PDB file of C-alpha atoms in Angstrom:
ATOM      1  CA  MET A  26     -11.811  11.785  -2.677  1.00  0.00           C
ATOM      2  CA  THR A  27     -14.238  13.766  -0.936  1.00  0.00           C
ATOM      3  CA  LYS A  28     -13.391  17.556  -0.152  1.00  0.00           C
ATOM      4  CA  ASP A  29     -15.430  18.086   2.872  1.00  0.00           C
ATOM      5  CA  LEU A  30     -12.861  20.223   4.771  1.00  0.00           C
ATOM      6  CA  ALA A  31     -11.688  22.451   1.860  1.00  0.00           C
ATOM      7  CA  GLY A  32     -11.087  26.173   2.807  1.00  0.00           C
ATOM      8  CA  THR A  33     -10.484  25.107   6.632  1.00  0.00           C
ATOM      9  CA  ARG A  34      -7.417  25.073   8.771  1.00  0.00           C
ATOM     10  CA  ILE A  35      -7.096  22.716  11.652  1.00  0.00           C
ATOM     11  CA  ALA A  36      -4.727  23.366  13.857  1.00  0.00           C
ATOM     12  CA  PHE A  37      -3.043  20.019  15.767  1.00  0.00           C
ATOM     13  CA  LEU A  38      -2.210  20.905  19.310  1.00  0.00           C
ATOM     14  CA  ALA A  39       0.901  18.414  20.116  1.00  0.00           C
ATOM     15  CA  ALA A  40       4.004  19.485  23.301  1.00  0.00           C
ATOM     16  CA  PRO A  41       7.494  19.214  21.988  1.00  0.00           C
ATOM     17  CA  ASP A  42       7.668  15.515  23.300  1.00  0.00           C
ATOM     18  CA  GLY A  43       4.898  12.448  23.684  1.00  0.00           C
ATOM     19  CA  VAL A  44       2.410  12.716  21.386  1.00  0.00           C
ATOM     20  CA  GLU A  45       1.264   9.213  20.126  1.00  0.00           C
ATOM     21  CA  GLN A  46       2.367   9.211  16.610  1.00  0.00           C
ATOM     22  CA  VAL A  47      -0.890   7.317  15.283  1.00  0.00           C
ATOM     23  CA  GLU A  48      -3.434   9.432  17.096  1.00  0.00           C
ATOM     24  CA  LEU A  49      -1.406  12.392  15.246  1.00  0.00           C
ATOM     25  CA  THR A  50      -0.609  10.972  11.674  1.00  0.00           C
ATOM     26  CA  GLU A  51      -3.991   9.602  11.708  1.00  0.00           C
ATOM     27  CA  PRO A  52      -6.244  12.229  12.126  1.00  0.00           C
ATOM     28  CA  TRP A  53      -4.048  14.504  10.002  1.00  0.00           C
ATOM     29  CA  GLU A  54      -3.974  12.648   6.956  1.00  0.00           C
ATOM     30  CA  ALA A  55      -7.614  12.629   7.043  1.00  0.00           C
ATOM     31  CA  VAL A  56      -7.857  16.686   7.532  1.00  0.00           C
ATOM     32  CA  ARG A  57      -5.690  16.643   4.746  1.00  0.00           C
ATOM     33  CA  ASP A  58      -7.098  14.225   2.152  1.00  0.00           C
ATOM     34  CA  ALA A  59     -10.792  14.995   2.814  1.00  0.00           C
ATOM     35  CA  GLY A  60      -9.107  19.256   1.621  1.00  0.00           C
ATOM     36  CA  GLY A  61      -8.348  20.742   4.835  1.00  0.00           C
ATOM     37  CA  GLU A  62      -5.003  22.191   5.829  1.00  0.00           C
ATOM     38  CA  PRO A  63      -4.045  20.030   9.439  1.00  0.00           C
ATOM     39  CA  VAL A  64      -1.518  23.108  10.791  1.00  0.00           C
ATOM     40  CA  LEU A  65       1.393  21.075  13.106  1.00  0.00           C
ATOM     41  CA  VAL A  66       0.868  24.001  16.721  1.00  0.00           C
ATOM     42  CA  SER A  67       3.531  23.727  19.763  1.00  0.00           C
ATOM     43  CA  THR A  68       4.880  25.002  22.896  1.00  0.00           C
ATOM     44  CA  ALA A  69       8.352  25.940  20.877  1.00  0.00           C
ATOM     45  CA  PRO A  70       9.566  25.968  16.923  1.00  0.00           C
ATOM     46  CA  GLY A  71      11.670  23.119  15.736  1.00  0.00           C
ATOM     47  CA  LYS A  72      10.264  20.316  15.443  1.00  0.00           C
ATOM     48  CA  ILE A  73       8.174  17.939  17.598  1.00  0.00           C
ATOM     49  CA  GLN A  74       9.673  13.877  19.212  1.00  0.00           C
ATOM     50  CA  ALA A  75       6.405  11.818  18.858  1.00  0.00           C
ATOM     51  CA  PHE A  76       6.352   7.956  20.661  1.00  0.00           C
ATOM     52  CA  HIS A  77       4.627   4.884  19.599  1.00  0.00           C
ATOM     53  CA  HIS A  78       4.029   4.222  22.890  1.00  0.00           C
ATOM     54  CA  LEU A  79       7.898   3.968  25.256  1.00  0.00           C
ATOM     55  CA  ASP A  80       9.642   3.576  22.019  1.00  0.00           C
ATOM     56  CA  ARG A  81      10.983   6.974  20.158  1.00  0.00           C
ATOM     57  CA  ALA A  82       9.262   7.476  16.936  1.00  0.00           C
ATOM     58  CA  ASP A  83      10.007   9.803  14.088  1.00  0.00           C
ATOM     59  CA  ARG A  84      10.092  13.914  14.769  1.00  0.00           C
ATOM     60  CA  PHE A  85       7.250  16.113  12.722  1.00  0.00           C
ATOM     61  CA  ASP A  86       8.366  19.993  12.478  1.00  0.00           C
ATOM     62  CA  VAL A  87       6.255  22.887  13.584  1.00  0.00           C
ATOM     63  CA  ASP A  88       3.750  25.166  12.086  1.00  0.00           C
ATOM     64  CA  GLU A  89       3.421  27.409  14.741  1.00  0.00           C
ATOM     65  CA  THR A  90       3.843  27.766  18.243  1.00  0.00           C
ATOM     66  CA  VAL A  91       1.267  28.021  20.760  1.00  0.00           C
ATOM     67  CA  ASP A  92       2.464  31.760  21.537  1.00  0.00           C
ATOM     68  CA  GLN A  93       2.386  33.183  18.533  1.00  0.00           C
ATOM     69  CA  ALA A  94      -0.689  31.268  16.774  1.00  0.00           C
ATOM     70  CA  ASP A  95      -4.531  33.093  16.742  1.00  0.00           C
ATOM     71  CA  PRO A  96      -6.770  31.162  17.857  1.00  0.00           C
ATOM     72  CA  ALA A  97      -9.105  32.966  14.670  1.00  0.00           C
ATOM     73  CA  ALA A  98      -7.106  31.552  12.079  1.00  0.00           C
ATOM     74  CA  PHE A  99      -8.948  28.416  13.067  1.00  0.00           C
ATOM     75  CA  ASP A 100     -11.955  26.053  11.773  1.00  0.00           C
ATOM     76  CA  ALA A 101     -11.735  23.450  15.038  1.00  0.00           C
ATOM     77  CA  LEU A 102      -8.365  21.893  16.941  1.00  0.00           C
ATOM     78  CA  VAL A 103      -7.378  17.915  16.977  1.00  0.00           C
ATOM     79  CA  LEU A 104      -6.210  16.778  20.090  1.00  0.00           C
ATOM     80  CA  PRO A 105      -3.948  13.863  19.740  1.00  0.00           C
ATOM     81  CA  GLY A 106      -2.674  12.053  23.138  1.00  0.00           C
ATOM     82  CA  GLY A 107      -0.100  10.219  24.425  1.00  0.00           C
ATOM     83  CA  VAL A 108       1.105  10.276  28.165  1.00  0.00           C
ATOM     84  CA  ALA A 109       3.491  12.667  28.217  1.00  0.00           C
ATOM     85  CA  ASN A 110       1.979  15.226  25.389  1.00  0.00           C
ATOM     86  CA  PRO A 111      -0.885  16.394  27.562  1.00  0.00           C
ATOM     87  CA  ASP A 112       0.315  16.188  31.115  1.00  0.00           C
ATOM     88  CA  PHE A 113       3.172  18.594  29.738  1.00  0.00           C
ATOM     89  CA  LEU A 114       0.079  21.101  27.341  1.00  0.00           C
ATOM     90  CA  ARG A 115      -1.655  21.483  30.330  1.00  0.00           C
ATOM     91  CA  THR A 116       0.729  22.740  32.779  1.00  0.00           C
ATOM     92  CA  HIS A 117       1.796  25.399  29.642  1.00  0.00           C
ATOM     93  CA  ARG A 118      -0.014  28.402  30.154  1.00  0.00           C
ATOM     94  CA  ASP A 119      -0.355  29.870  26.503  1.00  0.00           C
ATOM     95  CA  ALA A 120      -1.472  25.827  25.470  1.00  0.00           C
ATOM     96  CA  VAL A 121      -4.042  26.311  28.011  1.00  0.00           C
ATOM     97  CA  ARG A 122      -5.218  29.281  26.832  1.00  0.00           C
ATOM     98  CA  PHE A 123      -5.033  28.339  23.341  1.00  0.00           C
ATOM     99  CA  THR A 124      -7.058  25.673  23.377  1.00  0.00           C
ATOM    100  CA  ARG A 125     -10.191  26.777  25.639  1.00  0.00           C
ATOM    101  CA  ALA A 126     -10.223  30.241  23.300  1.00  0.00           C
ATOM    102  CA  PHE A 127     -12.196  27.216  21.023  1.00  0.00           C
ATOM    103  CA  PHE A 128     -14.668  26.910  23.392  1.00  0.00           C
ATOM    104  CA  ASP A 129     -15.464  29.858  23.894  1.00  0.00           C
ATOM    105  CA  ALA A 130     -15.865  30.454  19.931  1.00  0.00           C
ATOM    106  CA  GLY A 131     -17.783  27.150  19.732  1.00  0.00           C
ATOM    107  CA  ARG A 132     -15.756  25.623  17.327  1.00  0.00           C
ATOM    108  CA  PRO A 133     -15.192  22.198  17.209  1.00  0.00           C
ATOM    109  CA  VAL A 134     -12.525  20.389  19.538  1.00  0.00           C
ATOM    110  CA  ALA A 135     -11.490  16.332  18.571  1.00  0.00           C
ATOM    111  CA  VAL A 136      -9.503  15.164  21.638  1.00  0.00           C
ATOM    112  CA  ILE A 137      -8.021  11.237  21.814  1.00  0.00           C
ATOM    113  CA  CYS A 138      -6.150   8.342  24.912  1.00  0.00           C
ATOM    114  CA  HIS A 139      -4.787  11.095  27.074  1.00  0.00           C
ATOM    115  CA  GLY A 140      -5.491  13.900  25.328  1.00  0.00           C
ATOM    116  CA  PRO A 141      -8.498  14.880  28.039  1.00  0.00           C
ATOM    117  CA  TRP A 142      -6.217  16.186  30.483  1.00  0.00           C
ATOM    118  CA  THR A 143      -5.301  19.185  29.055  1.00  0.00           C
ATOM    119  CA  LEU A 144      -8.743  19.858  28.933  1.00  0.00           C
ATOM    120  CA  ILE A 145      -9.578  19.387  32.370  1.00  0.00           C
ATOM    121  CA  ASP A 146      -6.685  22.376  33.466  1.00  0.00           C
ATOM    122  CA  ALA A 147      -9.028  24.343  30.449  1.00  0.00           C
ATOM    123  CA  GLU A 148     -11.895  24.260  32.502  1.00  0.00           C
ATOM    124  CA  VAL A 149     -14.180  23.173  29.475  1.00  0.00           C
ATOM    125  CA  VAL A 150     -14.835  19.842  30.143  1.00  0.00           C
ATOM    126  CA  ARG A 151     -17.524  19.877  33.218  1.00  0.00           C
ATOM    127  CA  ASP A 152     -21.103  18.508  31.882  1.00  0.00           C
ATOM    128  CA  ARG A 153     -19.894  17.300  28.844  1.00  0.00           C
ATOM    129  CA  ARG A 154     -20.014  13.874  27.649  1.00  0.00           C
ATOM    130  CA  ILE A 155     -17.072  12.478  26.791  1.00  0.00           C
ATOM    131  CA  THR A 156     -14.515   9.387  26.623  1.00  0.00           C
ATOM    132  CA  SER A 157     -11.347   8.397  27.421  1.00  0.00           C
ATOM    133  CA  TRP A 158      -8.095   6.131  27.883  1.00  0.00           C
ATOM    134  CA  PRO A 159      -9.466   4.722  31.076  1.00  0.00           C
ATOM    135  CA  SER A 160      -7.240   5.254  34.022  1.00  0.00           C
ATOM    136  CA  VAL A 161      -7.762   9.081  33.009  1.00  0.00           C
ATOM    137  CA  ARG A 162     -11.797   8.504  33.635  1.00  0.00           C
ATOM    138  CA  THR A 163     -11.476   9.232  37.085  1.00  0.00           C
ATOM    139  CA  ASP A 164      -9.960  12.701  36.612  1.00  0.00           C
ATOM    140  CA  LEU A 165     -12.311  13.994  34.357  1.00  0.00           C
ATOM    141  CA  VAL A 166     -15.413  12.898  36.438  1.00  0.00           C
ATOM    142  CA  ASN A 167     -13.854  14.813  38.985  1.00  0.00           C
ATOM    143  CA  ALA A 168     -13.021  17.193  36.768  1.00  0.00           C
ATOM    144  CA  GLY A 169     -17.526  17.629  36.321  1.00  0.00           C
ATOM    145  CA  ALA A 170     -17.414  15.456  33.274  1.00  0.00           C
ATOM    146  CA  HIS A 171     -20.040  12.390  31.894  1.00  0.00           C
ATOM    147  CA  TRP A 172     -17.250   9.519  30.996  1.00  0.00           C
ATOM    148  CA  VAL A 173     -18.440   7.182  28.689  1.00  0.00           C
ATOM    149  CA  ASP A 174     -16.462   3.881  27.087  1.00  0.00           C
ATOM    150  CA  GLU A 175     -17.483   4.512  23.904  1.00  0.00           C
ATOM    151  CA  GLU A 176     -15.534   4.194  20.645  1.00  0.00           C
ATOM    152  CA  VAL A 177     -16.711   7.495  19.740  1.00  0.00           C
ATOM    153  CA  VAL A 178     -18.765  10.371  21.858  1.00  0.00           C
ATOM    154  CA  ILE A 179     -20.003  12.934  20.292  1.00  0.00           C
ATOM    155  CA  ASP A 180     -21.130  16.229  22.518  1.00  0.00           C
ATOM    156  CA  THR A 181     -22.431  19.098  21.244  1.00  0.00           C
ATOM    157  CA  ALA A 182     -24.680  20.408  24.037  1.00  0.00           C
ATOM    158  CA  GLY A 183     -22.185  22.363  25.755  1.00  0.00           C
ATOM    159  CA  GLY A 184     -21.644  25.661  23.327  1.00  0.00           C
ATOM    160  CA  ASN A 185     -19.454  23.467  20.460  1.00  0.00           C
ATOM    161  CA  THR A 186     -18.846  19.990  19.194  1.00  0.00           C
ATOM    162  CA  LEU A 187     -16.744  18.182  21.498  1.00  0.00           C
ATOM    163  CA  ILE A 188     -15.477  14.593  19.388  1.00  0.00           C
ATOM    164  CA  SER A 189     -13.229  12.807  21.309  1.00  0.00           C
ATOM    165  CA  SER A 190     -12.559   8.497  21.599  1.00  0.00           C
ATOM    166  CA  ARG A 191     -10.599   5.873  23.173  1.00  0.00           C
ATOM    167  CA  ARG A 192      -7.543   4.749  22.202  1.00  0.00           C
ATOM    168  CA  PRO A 193      -5.496   4.110  18.595  1.00  0.00           C
ATOM    169  CA  ASP A 194      -7.992   0.911  18.135  1.00  0.00           C
ATOM    170  CA  ASP A 195     -11.191   4.036  17.653  1.00  0.00           C
ATOM    171  CA  LEU A 196      -9.196   6.016  15.115  1.00  0.00           C
ATOM    172  CA  LYS A 197     -11.354   4.475  12.600  1.00  0.00           C
ATOM    173  CA  ALA A 198     -14.216   6.278  13.990  1.00  0.00           C
ATOM    174  CA  PHE A 199     -12.333   9.561  15.624  1.00  0.00           C
ATOM    175  CA  CYS A 200     -10.827  10.121  11.542  1.00  0.00           C
ATOM    176  CA  ALA A 201     -14.349   9.735  10.120  1.00  0.00           C
ATOM    177  CA  ALA A 202     -16.325  11.977  13.233  1.00  0.00           C
ATOM    178  CA  ILE A 203     -13.485  14.562  12.286  1.00  0.00           C
ATOM    179  CA  VAL A 204     -14.210  15.144   8.538  1.00  0.00           C
ATOM    180  CA  ASP A 205     -18.201  15.516   9.278  1.00  0.00           C
ATOM    181  CA  HIS A 206     -18.330  17.258  12.524  1.00  0.00           C
ATOM    182  CA  PHE A 207     -15.536  20.172  11.045  1.00  0.00           C
ATOM    183  CA  ARG A 208     -16.971  20.513   7.490  1.00  0.00           C
ATOM    184  CA  PRO A 209     -17.711  23.892   6.660  1.00  0.00           C
ATOM    185  CA  ALA A 210     -21.000  23.372   6.061  1.00  0.00           C
ATOM    186  CA  ASP A 211     -22.043  22.785   9.696  1.00  0.00           C
ATOM    187  CA  GLN A 212     -19.808  24.786  11.283  1.00  0.00           C
ATOM    188  CA  GLN A 213     -21.623  27.837   9.454  1.00  0.00           C
ATOM    189  CA  GLN A 214     -25.455  26.167  10.201  1.00  0.00           C
ATOM    190  CA  SER A 215     -23.970  26.441  13.890  1.00  0.00           C
ATOM    191  CA  ARG A 216     -23.328  29.891  13.504  1.00  0.00           C
ATOM    192  CA  PRO A 217     -25.246  33.832  12.642  1.00  0.00           C
ATOM    193  CA  ALA A 218     -24.709  35.205   9.046  1.00  0.00           C
ATOM    194  CA  ASP A 219     -21.654  37.471  10.158  1.00  0.00           C
ATOM    195  CA  GLN A 220     -19.849  34.187  10.860  1.00  0.00           C
ATOM    196  CA  GLN A 221     -19.216  32.178   8.781  1.00  0.00           C
ATOM    197  CA  ARG A 222     -15.523  31.716   7.182  1.00  0.00           C
ATOM    198  CA  SER A 223     -16.044  29.737   3.671  1.00  0.00           C
ATOM    199  CA  ARG A 224     -14.300  33.105   2.252  1.00  0.00           C
ATOM    200  CA  PRO A 225     -11.797  35.998   3.939  1.00  0.00           C
ATOM    201  CA  ALA A 226     -13.986  39.316   5.162  1.00  0.00           C
ATOM    202  CA  GLY A 227     -14.160  41.397   2.458  1.00  0.00           C
ATOM    203  CA  ALA A 228     -13.613  39.073  -1.009  1.00  0.00           C
ATOM    204  CA  GLY A 229     -15.565  39.391  -3.684  1.00  0.00           C
ATOM    205  CA  LEU A 230     -17.405  42.744  -2.611  1.00  0.00           C
ATOM    206  CA  SER A 231     -17.630  45.550  -3.102  1.00  0.00           C
ATOM    207  CA  ASP A 232     -14.814  48.181  -1.224  1.00  0.00           C
ATOM    208  CA  ALA A 233     -17.587  49.807   1.164  1.00  0.00           C
ATOM    209  CA  GLU A 234     -19.412  45.867   1.592  1.00  0.00           C
ATOM    210  CA  ALA A 235     -16.469  45.137   2.367  1.00  0.00           C
ATOM    211  CA  ALA A 236     -15.254  47.392   4.954  1.00  0.00           C
ATOM    212  CA  ARG A 237     -18.731  46.714   6.699  1.00  0.00           C
ATOM    213  CA  GLU A 238     -17.694  42.704   7.143  1.00  0.00           C
ATOM    214  CA  VAL A 239     -14.721  43.214   8.213  1.00  0.00           C
ATOM    215  CA  ALA A 240     -15.772  45.933  10.782  1.00  0.00           C
ATOM    216  CA  GLY A 241     -18.696  43.683  11.657  1.00  0.00           C
ATOM    217  CA  GLN A 242     -16.659  40.219  11.510  1.00  0.00           C
ATOM    218  CA  THR A 243     -16.982  37.449  13.728  1.00  0.00           C
ATOM    219  CA  SER A 244     -17.703  38.371  17.448  1.00  0.00           C
ATOM    220  CA  ALA A 245     -16.481  34.908  18.432  1.00  0.00           C
ATOM    221  CA  ASP A 246     -13.388  35.526  16.949  1.00  0.00           C
ATOM    222  CA  ARG A 247     -12.791  38.716  18.068  1.00  0.00           C
ATOM    223  CA  ARG A 248     -13.707  37.194  22.075  1.00  0.00           C
ATOM    224  CA  ALA A 249     -11.809  34.351  21.704  1.00  0.00           C
ATOM    225  CA  ALA A 250      -8.881  36.233  19.861  1.00  0.00           C
ATOM    226  CA  ASP A 251      -9.145  39.207  22.940  1.00  0.00           C
ATOM    227  CA  VAL A 252      -9.407  36.760  25.170  1.00  0.00           C
ATOM    228  CA  PHE A 253      -5.787  34.801  24.119  1.00  0.00           C
ATOM    229  CA  ALA A 254      -3.925  38.083  23.702  1.00  0.00           C
ATOM    230  CA  ARG A 255      -4.712  39.900  27.022  1.00  0.00           C
ATOM    231  CA  GLU A 256      -4.014  36.756  28.963  1.00  0.00           C
ATOM    232  CA  SER A 257      -0.778  35.761  27.018  1.00  0.00           C
ATOM    233  CA  GLY A 258       0.284  39.553  26.968  1.00  0.00           C
ATOM    234  CA  GLY A 259      -0.012  40.461  23.988  1.00  0.00           C
ATOM    235  CA  THR A 260       0.359  43.001  22.861  1.00  0.00           C
ATOM    236  CA  ASP A 261      -3.062  42.500  19.810  1.00  0.00           C
ATOM    237  CA  THR A 262      -6.106  42.394  21.134  1.00  0.00           C
ATOM    238  CA  ASP A 263      -0.146  -1.013  15.573  1.00  0.00           C
ATOM    239  CA  THR A 264       3.244   1.236  13.935  1.00  0.00           C
ATOM    240  CA  GLU A 265       3.761   0.870  10.009  1.00  0.00           C
ATOM    241  CA  ALA A 266       1.256   2.810   9.040  1.00  0.00           C
ATOM    242  CA  ALA A 267       1.790   5.198  11.488  1.00  0.00           C
ATOM    243  CA  ARG A 268       5.549   5.667  10.165  1.00  0.00           C
ATOM    244  CA  ALA A 269       3.940   5.155   6.909  1.00  0.00           C
ATOM    245  CA  SER A 270       1.728   7.851   7.346  1.00  0.00           C
ATOM    246  CA  ALA A 271       4.844   9.914   9.090  1.00  0.00           C
ATOM    247  CA  ASP A 272       6.911  10.845   5.895  1.00  0.00           C
ATOM    248  CA  ASP A 273       3.311  12.807   4.692  1.00  0.00           C
ATOM    249  CA  LEU A 274       3.516  15.194   7.566  1.00  0.00           C
ATOM    250  CA  ARG A 275       7.297  16.231   7.364  1.00  0.00           C
TER     251      ARG A 275
END
């Protein structure tokens, strides 16, 4: 078992109701098995209700609420699908701002199925190459995206890495792309030295060095956190496999 994502925290953003369970649980397992820390973020505390298509499936504990979660505390974002899930998130102001913060900071984002609806309202798809569930195609094209019909699409031309897939059948390729492109080494190569997040600020340094590092911490982190705080009014600037994996989220 590889540990390519050791030391990373990956946000999984889902609405309280309607997420397609397998699109949550399989990427979650892939992140966890690669040594990363998956974190379930939602718009309300408690539990979310997942679905197998139109049928209620399992419930999962929320780790952080989107109004309190700091985008700068995560290395990447995953947006699962399900019809109702992204349709709700796109209308939730804090969820849209949280999503956009990853693009503003240049951090990787992975989205599948109907998930790009949230990206449209975050206004981050223009000129991006992306795929989705077929019925979302017109919405993406109208928002300025370059839609393609492929199993997995990896677009790096817009300031961050955007991974997208069409449907649950694409999950194997989708999960492999997440592990490959969410790796800390990849992120460090694409960031200035002062934006590398392989260790906490100041770890292993002298007091003077630690103070300098903290003072000069990633401008992308600060920009994303400030925008998020300001706009949210803060004061600080297939089915059995899904059921089997569901126990591991709880």
